[in-house]
């Protein structure tokens, strides 16, 4: 079995032992390859990827994961063709319109990390409204990374920390307090789909002691069973944080 593969074991012992990760992050990779394999346009892969988001967020709630962070649009994705960027923005609008009420009714609190204010004003307004409508919820957190890059996050956090405590007062706690994820639980598990084994400028600080899991499954094929298998794999690992 590959070191990155999730073992085919029952999830029930993991759930009962209390080893479900509090915070899971996913690099949702493989939409384009999924579409290419089926001789479909890339937009079809992105649409299938949105369906996977729905399946996985619902399963995360069922499993009791407190926070789920999804890498939806990186700061590097602007380099893609203008048509594809427009398609992604359109799918984001559709997702907000179609799924926001479910998040509200399921007591999910929506968070957005990244500089999403670079988007068009109408989309920024939609995102702000969605965040505001779920702000009073006290259940699981769904964090969406939009126009996010970890290098930019860390640089901005350092600037804010310097203004708040001065250069000599900057330490790890000062940086962490200024990160986009400052109000989320520590990252426990980071999953990347599609077989690629790199972090692609995603949650670099937060992933310092996270468990990493790279799976071959393309994102549109990632489902509830795949997330449950990843949680099971997490529960079987030993986290030493540098100790014995």
JSON list of N, CA, C and O in Angstrom, two decimals, residues 134-188:
[
{"chain": "A", "resi": 134, "resn": "UNK", "atom": "N", "xyz": [-24.58, 33.86, 8.10]},
{"chain": "A", "resi": 134, "resn": "UNK", "atom": "CA", "xyz": [-24.22, 32.68, 8.91]},
{"chain": "A", "resi": 134, "resn": "UNK", "atom": "C", "xyz": [-23.41, 33.07, 10.15]},
{"chain": "A", "resi": 134, "resn": "UNK", "atom": "O", "xyz": [-23.00, 32.19, 10.91]},
{"chain": "A", "resi": 135, "resn": "UNK", "atom": "N", "xyz": [-23.16, 34.35, 10.35]},
{"chain": "A", "resi": 135, "resn": "UNK", "atom": "CA", "xyz": [-22.25, 34.78, 11.41]},
{"chain": "A", "resi": 135, "resn": "UNK", "atom": "C", "xyz": [-22.73, 34.38, 12.80]},
{"chain": "A", "resi": 135, "resn": "UNK", "atom": "O", "xyz": [-21.91, 34.14, 13.70]},
{"chain": "A", "resi": 136, "resn": "UNK", "atom": "N", "xyz": [-24.04, 34.32, 12.99]},
{"chain": "A", "resi": 136, "resn": "UNK", "atom": "CA", "xyz": [-24.57, 33.98, 14.31]},
{"chain": "A", "resi": 136, "resn": "UNK", "atom": "C", "xyz": [-24.61, 32.47, 14.57]},
{"chain": "A", "resi": 136, "resn": "UNK", "atom": "O", "xyz": [-24.89, 32.04, 15.69]},
{"chain": "A", "resi": 137, "resn": "UNK", "atom": "N", "xyz": [-24.35, 31.68, 13.55]},
{"chain": "A", "resi": 137, "resn": "UNK", "atom": "CA", "xyz": [-24.36, 30.23, 13.73]},
{"chain": "A", "resi": 137, "resn": "UNK", "atom": "C", "xyz": [-23.19, 29.81, 14.60]},
{"chain": "A", "resi": 137, "resn": "UNK", "atom": "O", "xyz": [-22.11, 30.40, 14.56]},
{"chain": "A", "resi": 138, "resn": "UNK", "atom": "N", "xyz": [-23.40, 28.77, 15.40]},
{"chain": "A", "resi": 138, "resn": "UNK", "atom": "CA", "xyz": [-22.34, 28.32, 16.31]},
{"chain": "A", "resi": 138, "resn": "UNK", "atom": "C", "xyz": [-22.00, 26.85, 16.10]},
{"chain": "A", "resi": 138, "resn": "UNK", "atom": "O", "xyz": [-21.46, 26.20, 16.99]},
{"chain": "A", "resi": 139, "resn": "UNK", "atom": "N", "xyz": [-22.32, 26.34, 14.91]},
{"chain": "A", "resi": 139, "resn": "UNK", "atom": "CA", "xyz": [-21.99, 24.95, 14.60]},
{"chain": "A", "resi": 139, "resn": "UNK", "atom": "C", "xyz": [-20.67, 24.85, 13.86]},
{"chain": "A", "resi": 139, "resn": "UNK", "atom": "O", "xyz": [-19.77, 25.68, 14.06]},
{"chain": "A", "resi": 140, "resn": "UNK", "atom": "N", "xyz": [-20.52, 23.86, 13.00]},
{"chain": "A", "resi": 140, "resn": "UNK", "atom": "CA", "xyz": [-19.26, 23.68, 12.27]},
{"chain": "A", "resi": 140, "resn": "UNK", "atom": "C", "xyz": [-18.95, 24.86, 11.36]},
{"chain": "A", "resi": 140, "resn": "UNK", "atom": "O", "xyz": [-19.85, 25.57, 10.91]},
{"chain": "A", "resi": 141, "resn": "UNK", "atom": "N", "xyz": [-17.67, 25.05, 11.10]},
{"chain": "A", "resi": 141, "resn": "UNK", "atom": "CA", "xyz": [-17.21, 26.15, 10.26]},
{"chain": "A", "resi": 141, "resn": "UNK", "atom": "C", "xyz": [-16.84, 25.60, 8.89]},
{"chain": "A", "resi": 141, "resn": "UNK", "atom": "O", "xyz": [-16.15, 24.59, 8.77]},
{"chain": "A", "resi": 142, "resn": "UNK", "atom": "N", "xyz": [-17.31, 26.28, 7.85]},
{"chain": "A", "resi": 142, "resn": "UNK", "atom": "CA", "xyz": [-16.88, 26.01, 6.49]},
{"chain": "A", "resi": 142, "resn": "UNK", "atom": "C", "xyz": [-16.09, 27.22, 6.03]},
{"chain": "A", "resi": 142, "resn": "UNK", "atom": "O", "xyz": [-16.65, 28.31, 5.87]},
{"chain": "A", "resi": 143, "resn": "UNK", "atom": "N", "xyz": [-14.78, 27.05, 5.86]},
{"chain": "A", "resi": 143, "resn": "UNK", "atom": "CA", "xyz": [-13.92, 28.14, 5.41]},
{"chain": "A", "resi": 143, "resn": "UNK", "atom": "C", "xyz": [-13.56, 27.91, 3.95]},
{"chain": "A", "resi": 143, "resn": "UNK", "atom": "O", "xyz": [-13.12, 26.83, 3.58]},
{"chain": "A", "resi": 144, "resn": "UNK", "atom": "N", "xyz": [-13.75, 28.93, 3.14]},
{"chain": "A", "resi": 144, "resn": "UNK", "atom": "CA", "xyz": [-13.44, 28.86, 1.73]},
{"chain": "A", "resi": 144, "resn": "UNK", "atom": "C", "xyz": [-12.26, 29.78, 1.45]},
{"chain": "A", "resi": 144, "resn": "UNK", "atom": "O", "xyz": [-12.32, 30.97, 1.79]},
{"chain": "A", "resi": 145, "resn": "UNK", "atom": "N", "xyz": [-11.22, 29.25, 0.86]},
{"chain": "A", "resi": 145, "resn": "UNK", "atom": "CA", "xyz": [-10.05, 30.05, 0.51]},
{"chain": "A", "resi": 145, "resn": "UNK", "atom": "C", "xyz": [-10.25, 30.61, -0.89]},
{"chain": "A", "resi": 145, "resn": "UNK", "atom": "O", "xyz": [-10.30, 29.87, -1.87]},
{"chain": "A", "resi": 146, "resn": "UNK", "atom": "N", "xyz": [-10.35, 31.94, -0.98]},
{"chain": "A", "resi": 146, "resn": "UNK", "atom": "CA", "xyz": [-10.61, 32.63, -2.25]},
{"chain": "A", "resi": 146, "resn": "UNK", "atom": "C", "xyz": [-9.54, 33.69, -2.48]},
{"chain": "A", "resi": 146, "resn": "UNK", "atom": "O", "xyz": [-9.32, 34.56, -1.62]},
{"chain": "A", "resi": 147, "resn": "UNK", "atom": "N", "xyz": [-8.90, 33.63, -3.63]},
{"chain": "A", "resi": 147, "resn": "UNK", "atom": "CA", "xyz": [-7.75, 34.49, -3.92]},
{"chain": "A", "resi": 147, "resn": "UNK", "atom": "C", "xyz": [-6.76, 34.42, -2.75]},
{"chain": "A", "resi": 147, "resn": "UNK", "atom": "O", "xyz": [-6.27, 35.43, -2.26]},
{"chain": "A", "resi": 148, "resn": "UNK", "atom": "N", "xyz": [-6.50, 33.20, -2.34]},
{"chain": "A", "resi": 148, "resn": "UNK", "atom": "CA", "xyz": [-5.66, 32.95, -1.17]},
{"chain": "A", "resi": 148, "resn": "UNK", "atom": "C", "xyz": [-4.28, 32.48, -1.61]},
{"chain": "A", "resi": 148, "resn": "UNK", "atom": "O", "xyz": [-4.13, 31.67, -2.53]},
{"chain": "A", "resi": 149, "resn": "UNK", "atom": "N", "xyz": [-3.26, 32.97, -0.93]},
{"chain": "A", "resi": 149, "resn": "UNK", "atom": "CA", "xyz": [-1.90, 32.48, -1.06]},
{"chain": "A", "resi": 149, "resn": "UNK", "atom": "C", "xyz": [-1.22, 32.60, 0.28]},
{"chain": "A", "resi": 149, "resn": "UNK", "atom": "O", "xyz": [-1.28, 33.65, 0.93]},
{"chain": "A", "resi": 150, "resn": "UNK", "atom": "N", "xyz": [-0.58, 31.55, 0.73]},
{"chain": "A", "resi": 150, "resn": "UNK", "atom": "CA", "xyz": [-0.01, 31.54, 2.07]},
{"chain": "A", "resi": 150, "resn": "UNK", "atom": "C", "xyz": [1.14, 32.53, 2.22]},
{"chain": "A", "resi": 150, "resn": "UNK", "atom": "O", "xyz": [1.29, 33.15, 3.28]},
{"chain": "A", "resi": 151, "resn": "UNK", "atom": "N", "xyz": [1.95, 32.72, 1.19]},
{"chain": "A", "resi": 151, "resn": "UNK", "atom": "CA", "xyz": [3.04, 33.70, 1.28]},
{"chain": "A", "resi": 151, "resn": "UNK", "atom": "C", "xyz": [2.48, 35.09, 1.55]},
{"chain": "A", "resi": 151, "resn": "UNK", "atom": "O", "xyz": [2.97, 35.82, 2.43]},
{"chain": "A", "resi": 152, "resn": "UNK", "atom": "N", "xyz": [1.45, 35.48, 0.81]},
{"chain": "A", "resi": 152, "resn": "UNK", "atom": "CA", "xyz": [0.83, 36.79, 1.01]},
{"chain": "A", "resi": 152, "resn": "UNK", "atom": "C", "xyz": [0.20, 36.89, 2.39]},
{"chain": "A", "resi": 152, "resn": "UNK", "atom": "O", "xyz": [0.27, 37.94, 3.05]},
{"chain": "A", "resi": 153, "resn": "UNK", "atom": "N", "xyz": [-0.43, 35.81, 2.84]},
{"chain": "A", "resi": 153, "resn": "UNK", "atom": "CA", "xyz": [-1.04, 35.80, 4.17]},
{"chain": "A", "resi": 153, "resn": "UNK", "atom": "C", "xyz": [0.01, 36.05, 5.24]},
{"chain": "A", "resi": 153, "resn": "UNK", "atom": "O", "xyz": [-0.19, 36.85, 6.17]},
{"chain": "A", "resi": 154, "resn": "UNK", "atom": "N", "xyz": [1.14, 35.36, 5.14]},
{"chain": "A", "resi": 154, "resn": "UNK", "atom": "CA", "xyz": [2.19, 35.50, 6.15]},
{"chain": "A", "resi": 154, "resn": "UNK", "atom": "C", "xyz": [2.81, 36.90, 6.12]},
{"chain": "A", "resi": 154, "resn": "UNK", "atom": "O", "xyz": [3.10, 37.47, 7.18]},
{"chain": "A", "resi": 155, "resn": "UNK", "atom": "N", "xyz": [3.02, 37.45, 4.93]},
{"chain": "A", "resi": 155, "resn": "UNK", "atom": "CA", "xyz": [3.57, 38.80, 4.84]},
{"chain": "A", "resi": 155, "resn": "UNK", "atom": "C", "xyz": [2.62, 39.81, 5.47]},
{"chain": "A", "resi": 155, "resn": "UNK", "atom": "O", "xyz": [3.04, 40.70, 6.23]},
{"chain": "A", "resi": 156, "resn": "UNK", "atom": "N", "xyz": [1.33, 39.68, 5.17]},
{"chain": "A", "resi": 156, "resn": "UNK", "atom": "CA", "xyz": [0.34, 40.59, 5.74]},
{"chain": "A", "resi": 156, "resn": "UNK", "atom": "C", "xyz": [0.24, 40.42, 7.25]},
{"chain": "A", "resi": 156, "resn": "UNK", "atom": "O", "xyz": [0.12, 41.41, 7.99]},
{"chain": "A", "resi": 157, "resn": "UNK", "atom": "N", "xyz": [0.31, 39.19, 7.73]},
{"chain": "A", "resi": 157, "resn": "UNK", "atom": "CA", "xyz": [0.25, 38.94, 9.16]},
{"chain": "A", "resi": 157, "resn": "UNK", "atom": "C", "xyz": [1.45, 39.57, 9.87]},
{"chain": "A", "resi": 157, "resn": "UNK", "atom": "O", "xyz": [1.30, 40.15, 10.96]},
{"chain": "A", "resi": 158, "resn": "UNK", "atom": "N", "xyz": [2.62, 39.47, 9.26]},
{"chain": "A", "resi": 158, "resn": "UNK", "atom": "CA", "xyz": [3.81, 40.07, 9.87]},
{"chain": "A", "resi": 158, "resn": "UNK", "atom": "C", "xyz": [3.69, 41.59, 9.93]},
{"chain": "A", "resi": 158, "resn": "UNK", "atom": "O", "xyz": [4.06, 42.22, 10.94]},
{"chain": "A", "resi": 159, "resn": "UNK", "atom": "N", "xyz": [3.15, 42.19, 8.87]},
{"chain": "A", "resi": 159, "resn": "UNK", "atom": "CA", "xyz": [2.96, 43.65, 8.89]},
{"chain": "A", "resi": 159, "resn": "UNK", "atom": "C", "xyz": [1.99, 44.07, 9.98]},
{"chain": "A", "resi": 159, "resn": "UNK", "atom": "O", "xyz": [2.25, 45.04, 10.72]},
{"chain": "A", "resi": 160, "resn": "UNK", "atom": "N", "xyz": [0.88, 43.36, 10.08]},
{"chain": "A", "resi": 160, "resn": "UNK", "atom": "CA", "xyz": [-0.10, 43.71, 11.11]},
{"chain": "A", "resi": 160, "resn": "UNK", "atom": "C", "xyz": [0.47, 43.50, 12.51]},
{"chain": "A", "resi": 160, "resn": "UNK", "atom": "O", "xyz": [0.23, 44.32, 13.41]},
{"chain": "A", "resi": 161, "resn": "UNK", "atom": "N", "xyz": [1.22, 42.43, 12.69]},
{"chain": "A", "resi": 161, "resn": "UNK", "atom": "CA", "xyz": [1.81, 42.16, 14.00]},
{"chain": "A", "resi": 161, "resn": "UNK", "atom": "C", "xyz": [2.81, 43.25, 14.37]},
{"chain": "A", "resi": 161, "resn": "UNK", "atom": "O", "xyz": [2.87, 43.69, 15.53]},
{"chain": "A", "resi": 162, "resn": "UNK", "atom": "N", "xyz": [3.59, 43.71, 13.39]},
{"chain": "A", "resi": 162, "resn": "UNK", "atom": "CA", "xyz": [4.57, 44.76, 13.67]},
{"chain": "A", "resi": 162, "resn": "UNK", "atom": "C", "xyz": [3.89, 46.05, 14.09]},
{"chain": "A", "resi": 162, "resn": "UNK", "atom": "O", "xyz": [4.36, 46.76, 14.99]},
{"chain": "A", "resi": 163, "resn": "UNK", "atom": "N", "xyz": [2.77, 46.37, 13.43]},
{"chain": "A", "resi": 163, "resn": "UNK", "atom": "CA", "xyz": [2.03, 47.57, 13.81]},
{"chain": "A", "resi": 163, "resn": "UNK", "atom": "C", "xyz": [1.43, 47.44, 15.20]},
{"chain": "A", "resi": 163, "resn": "UNK", "atom": "O", "xyz": [1.34, 48.43, 15.94]},
{"chain": "A", "resi": 164, "resn": "UNK", "atom": "N", "xyz": [1.03, 46.24, 15.56]},
{"chain": "A", "resi": 164, "resn": "UNK", "atom": "CA", "xyz": [0.34, 46.03, 16.85]},
{"chain": "A", "resi": 164, "resn": "UNK", "atom": "C", "xyz": [1.31, 45.92, 18.01]},
{"chain": "A", "resi": 164, "resn": "UNK", "atom": "O", "xyz": [1.07, 46.49, 19.08]},
{"chain": "A", "resi": 165, "resn": "UNK", "atom": "N", "xyz": [2.42, 45.19, 17.84]},
{"chain": "A", "resi": 165, "resn": "UNK", "atom": "CA", "xyz": [3.32, 44.93, 18.97]},
{"chain": "A", "resi": 165, "resn": "UNK", "atom": "C", "xyz": [4.73, 45.45, 18.75]},
{"chain": "A", "resi": 165, "resn": "UNK", "atom": "O", "xyz": [5.56, 45.38, 19.65]},
{"chain": "A", "resi": 166, "resn": "UNK", "atom": "N", "xyz": [5.01, 46.00, 17.56]},
{"chain": "A", "resi": 166, "resn": "UNK", "atom": "CA", "xyz": [6.36, 46.44, 17.27]},
{"chain": "A", "resi": 166, "resn": "UNK", "atom": "C", "xyz": [7.23, 45.29, 16.80]},
{"chain": "A", "resi": 166, "resn": "UNK", "atom": "O", "xyz": [6.97, 44.12, 17.12]},
{"chain": "A", "resi": 167, "resn": "UNK", "atom": "N", "xyz": [8.27, 45.60, 16.06]},
{"chain": "A", "resi": 167, "resn": "UNK", "atom": "CA", "xyz": [9.11, 44.56, 15.48]},
{"chain": "A", "resi": 167, "resn": "UNK", "atom": "C", "xyz": [9.72, 43.65, 16.54]},
{"chain": "A", "resi": 167, "resn": "UNK", "atom": "O", "xyz": [9.80, 42.43, 16.37]},
{"chain": "A", "resi": 168, "resn": "UNK", "atom": "N", "xyz": [10.14, 44.22, 17.66]},
{"chain": "A", "resi": 168, "resn": "UNK", "atom": "CA", "xyz": [10.77, 43.41, 18.71]},
{"chain": "A", "resi": 168, "resn": "UNK", "atom": "C", "xyz": [9.77, 42.52, 19.43]},
{"chain": "A", "resi": 168, "resn": "UNK", "atom": "O", "xyz": [10.17, 41.56, 20.11]},
{"chain": "A", "resi": 169, "resn": "UNK", "atom": "N", "xyz": [8.49, 42.82, 19.30]},
{"chain": "A", "resi": 169, "resn": "UNK", "atom": "CA", "xyz": [7.47, 42.02, 19.99]},
{"chain": "A", "resi": 169, "resn": "UNK", "atom": "C", "xyz": [6.92, 40.89, 19.15]},
{"chain": "A", "resi": 169, "resn": "UNK", "atom": "O", "xyz": [6.07, 40.12, 19.63]},
{"chain": "A", "resi": 170, "resn": "UNK", "atom": "N", "xyz": [7.40, 40.74, 17.91]},
{"chain": "A", "resi": 170, "resn": "UNK", "atom": "CA", "xyz": [6.86, 39.69, 17.05]},
{"chain": "A", "resi": 170, "resn": "UNK", "atom": "C", "xyz": [7.40, 38.34, 17.48]},
{"chain": "A", "resi": 170, "resn": "UNK", "atom": "O", "xyz": [8.62, 38.12, 17.58]},
{"chain": "A", "resi": 171, "resn": "UNK", "atom": "N", "xyz": [6.50, 37.43, 17.78]},
{"chain": "A", "resi": 171, "resn": "UNK", "atom": "CA", "xyz": [6.83, 36.03, 18.06]},
{"chain": "A", "resi": 171, "resn": "UNK", "atom": "C", "xyz": [5.79, 35.17, 17.37]},
{"chain": "A", "resi": 171, "resn": "UNK", "atom": "O", "xyz": [4.94, 35.67, 16.62]},
{"chain": "A", "resi": 172, "resn": "UNK", "atom": "N", "xyz": [5.83, 33.87, 17.62]},
{"chain": "A", "resi": 172, "resn": "UNK", "atom": "CA", "xyz": [4.89, 32.98, 16.94]},
{"chain": "A", "resi": 172, "resn": "UNK", "atom": "C", "xyz": [3.44, 33.33, 17.28]},
{"chain": "A", "resi": 172, "resn": "UNK", "atom": "O", "xyz": [2.57, 33.33, 16.40]},
{"chain": "A", "resi": 173, "resn": "UNK", "atom": "N", "xyz": [3.18, 33.63, 18.53]},
{"chain": "A", "resi": 173, "resn": "UNK", "atom": "CA", "xyz": [1.81, 33.95, 18.94]},
{"chain": "A", "resi": 173, "resn": "UNK", "atom": "C", "xyz": [1.32, 35.22, 18.24]},
{"chain": "A", "resi": 173, "resn": "UNK", "atom": "O", "xyz": [0.15, 35.31, 17.85]},
{"chain": "A", "resi": 174, "resn": "UNK", "atom": "N", "xyz": [2.21, 36.19, 18.07]},
{"chain": "A", "resi": 174, "resn": "UNK", "atom": "CA", "xyz": [1.81, 37.44, 17.42]},
{"chain": "A", "resi": 174, "resn": "UNK", "atom": "C", "xyz": [1.47, 37.19, 15.96]},
{"chain": "A", "resi": 174, "resn": "UNK", "atom": "O", "xyz": [0.51, 37.77, 15.44]},
{"chain": "A", "resi": 175, "resn": "UNK", "atom": "N", "xyz": [2.24, 36.34, 15.29]},
{"chain": "A", "resi": 175, "resn": "UNK", "atom": "CA", "xyz": [1.94, 36.01, 13.89]},
{"chain": "A", "resi": 175, "resn": "UNK", "atom": "C", "xyz": [0.63, 35.25, 13.79]},
{"chain": "A", "resi": 175, "resn": "UNK", "atom": "O", "xyz": [-0.24, 35.57, 12.97]},
{"chain": "A", "resi": 176, "resn": "UNK", "atom": "N", "xyz": [0.47, 34.23, 14.63]},
{"chain": "A", "resi": 176, "resn": "UNK", "atom": "CA", "xyz": [-0.74, 33.40, 14.57]},
{"chain": "A", "resi": 176, "resn": "UNK", "atom": "C", "xyz": [-2.00, 34.23, 14.80]},
{"chain": "A", "resi": 176, "resn": "UNK", "atom": "O", "xyz": [-3.05, 33.96, 14.19]},
{"chain": "A", "resi": 177, "resn": "UNK", "atom": "N", "xyz": [-1.91, 35.23, 15.66]},
{"chain": "A", "resi": 177, "resn": "UNK", "atom": "CA", "xyz": [-3.08, 36.07, 15.95]},
{"chain": "A", "resi": 177, "resn": "UNK", "atom": "C", "xyz": [-3.51, 36.88, 14.76]},
{"chain": "A", "resi": 177, "resn": "UNK", "atom": "O", "xyz": [-4.66, 37.35, 14.70]},
{"chain": "A", "resi": 178, "resn": "UNK", "atom": "N", "xyz": [-2.63, 37.05, 13.77]},
{"chain": "A", "resi": 178, "resn": "UNK", "atom": "CA", "xyz": [-2.95, 37.86, 12.60]},
{"chain": "A", "resi": 178, "resn": "UNK", "atom": "C", "xyz": [-3.23, 37.03, 11.35]},
{"chain": "A", "resi": 178, "resn": "UNK", "atom": "O", "xyz": [-3.52, 37.58, 10.29]},
{"chain": "A", "resi": 179, "resn": "UNK", "atom": "N", "xyz": [-3.14, 35.72, 11.45]},
{"chain": "A", "resi": 179, "resn": "UNK", "atom": "CA", "xyz": [-3.41, 34.87, 10.29]},
{"chain": "A", "resi": 179, "resn": "UNK", "atom": "C", "xyz": [-4.89, 34.89, 9.94]},
{"chain": "A", "resi": 179, "resn": "UNK", "atom": "O", "xyz": [-5.75, 35.13, 10.80]},
{"chain": "A", "resi": 180, "resn": "UNK", "atom": "N", "xyz": [-5.20, 34.61, 8.70]},
{"chain": "A", "resi": 180, "resn": "UNK", "atom": "CA", "xyz": [-6.61, 34.53, 8.28]},
{"chain": "A", "resi": 180, "resn": "UNK", "atom": "C", "xyz": [-7.37, 33.48, 9.06]},
{"chain": "A", "resi": 180, "resn": "UNK", "atom": "O", "xyz": [-8.60, 33.57, 9.20]},
{"chain": "A", "resi": 181, "resn": "UNK", "atom": "N", "xyz": [-6.66, 32.48, 9.55]},
{"chain": "A", "resi": 181, "resn": "UNK", "atom": "CA", "xyz": [-7.29, 31.35, 10.25]},
{"chain": "A", "resi": 181, "resn": "UNK", "atom": "C", "xyz": [-7.22, 31.48, 11.77]},
{"chain": "A", "resi": 181, "resn": "UNK", "atom": "O", "xyz": [-7.39, 30.48, 12.48]},
{"chain": "A", "resi": 182, "resn": "UNK", "atom": "N", "xyz": [-7.00, 32.69, 12.26]},
{"chain": "A", "resi": 182, "resn": "UNK", "atom": "CA", "xyz": [-6.75, 32.87, 13.70]},
{"chain": "A", "resi": 182, "resn": "UNK", "atom": "C", "xyz": [-7.90, 32.37, 14.56]},
{"chain": "A", "resi": 182, "resn": "UNK", "atom": "O", "xyz": [-7.69, 32.00, 15.73]},
{"chain": "A", "resi": 183, "resn": "UNK", "atom": "N", "xyz": [-9.12, 32.35, 14.02]},
{"chain": "A", "resi": 183, "resn": "UNK", "atom": "CA", "xyz": [-10.27, 31.94, 14.82]},
{"chain": "A", "resi": 183, "resn": "UNK", "atom": "C", "xyz": [-10.72, 30.51, 14.49]},
{"chain": "A", "resi": 183, "resn": "UNK", "atom": "O", "xyz": [-11.81, 30.09, 14.90]},
{"chain": "A", "resi": 184, "resn": "UNK", "atom": "N", "xyz": [-9.89, 29.76, 13.78]},
{"chain": "A", "resi": 184, "resn": "UNK", "atom": "CA", "xyz": [-10.18, 28.36, 13.48]},
{"chain": "A", "resi": 184, "resn": "UNK", "atom": "C", "xyz": [-9.35, 27.45, 14.38]},
{"chain": "A", "resi": 184, "resn": "UNK", "atom": "O", "xyz": [-8.29, 27.85, 14.87]},
{"chain": "A", "resi": 185, "resn": "UNK", "atom": "N", "xyz": [-9.79, 26.21, 14.60]},
{"chain": "A", "resi": 185, "resn": "UNK", "atom": "CA", "xyz": [-8.97, 25.28, 15.37]},
{"chain": "A", "resi": 185, "resn": "UNK", "atom": "C", "xyz": [-7.65, 25.01, 14.64]},
{"chain": "A", "resi": 185, "resn": "UNK", "atom": "O", "xyz": [-7.56, 25.19, 13.41]},
{"chain": "A", "resi": 186, "resn": "UNK", "atom": "N", "xyz": [-6.62, 24.59, 15.36]},
{"chain": "A", "resi": 186, "resn": "UNK", "atom": "CA", "xyz": [-5.37, 24.21, 14.70]},
{"chain": "A", "resi": 186, "resn": "UNK", "atom": "C", "xyz": [-5.62, 23.15, 13.63]},
{"chain": "A", "resi": 186, "resn": "UNK", "atom": "O", "xyz": [-6.47, 22.28, 13.79]},
{"chain": "A", "resi": 187, "resn": "UNK", "atom": "N", "xyz": [-4.89, 23.25, 12.53]},
{"chain": "A", "resi": 187, "resn": "UNK", "atom": "CA", "xyz": [-5.09, 22.32, 11.42]},
{"chain": "A", "resi": 187, "resn": "UNK", "atom": "C", "xyz": [-4.58, 20.94, 11.80]},
{"chain": "A", "resi": 187, "resn": "UNK", "atom": "O", "xyz": [-3.42, 20.77, 12.18]},
{"chain": "A", "resi": 188, "resn": "UNK", "atom": "N", "xyz": [-5.44, 19.94, 11.67]},
{"chain": "A", "resi": 188, "resn": "UNK", "atom": "CA", "xyz": [-5.08, 18.56, 12.00]},
{"chain": "A", "resi": 188, "resn": "UNK", "atom": "C", "xyz": [-4.71, 17.74, 10.77]},
{"chain": "A", "resi": 188, "resn": "UNK", "atom": "O", "xyz": [-3.76, 16.96, 10.79]}
]
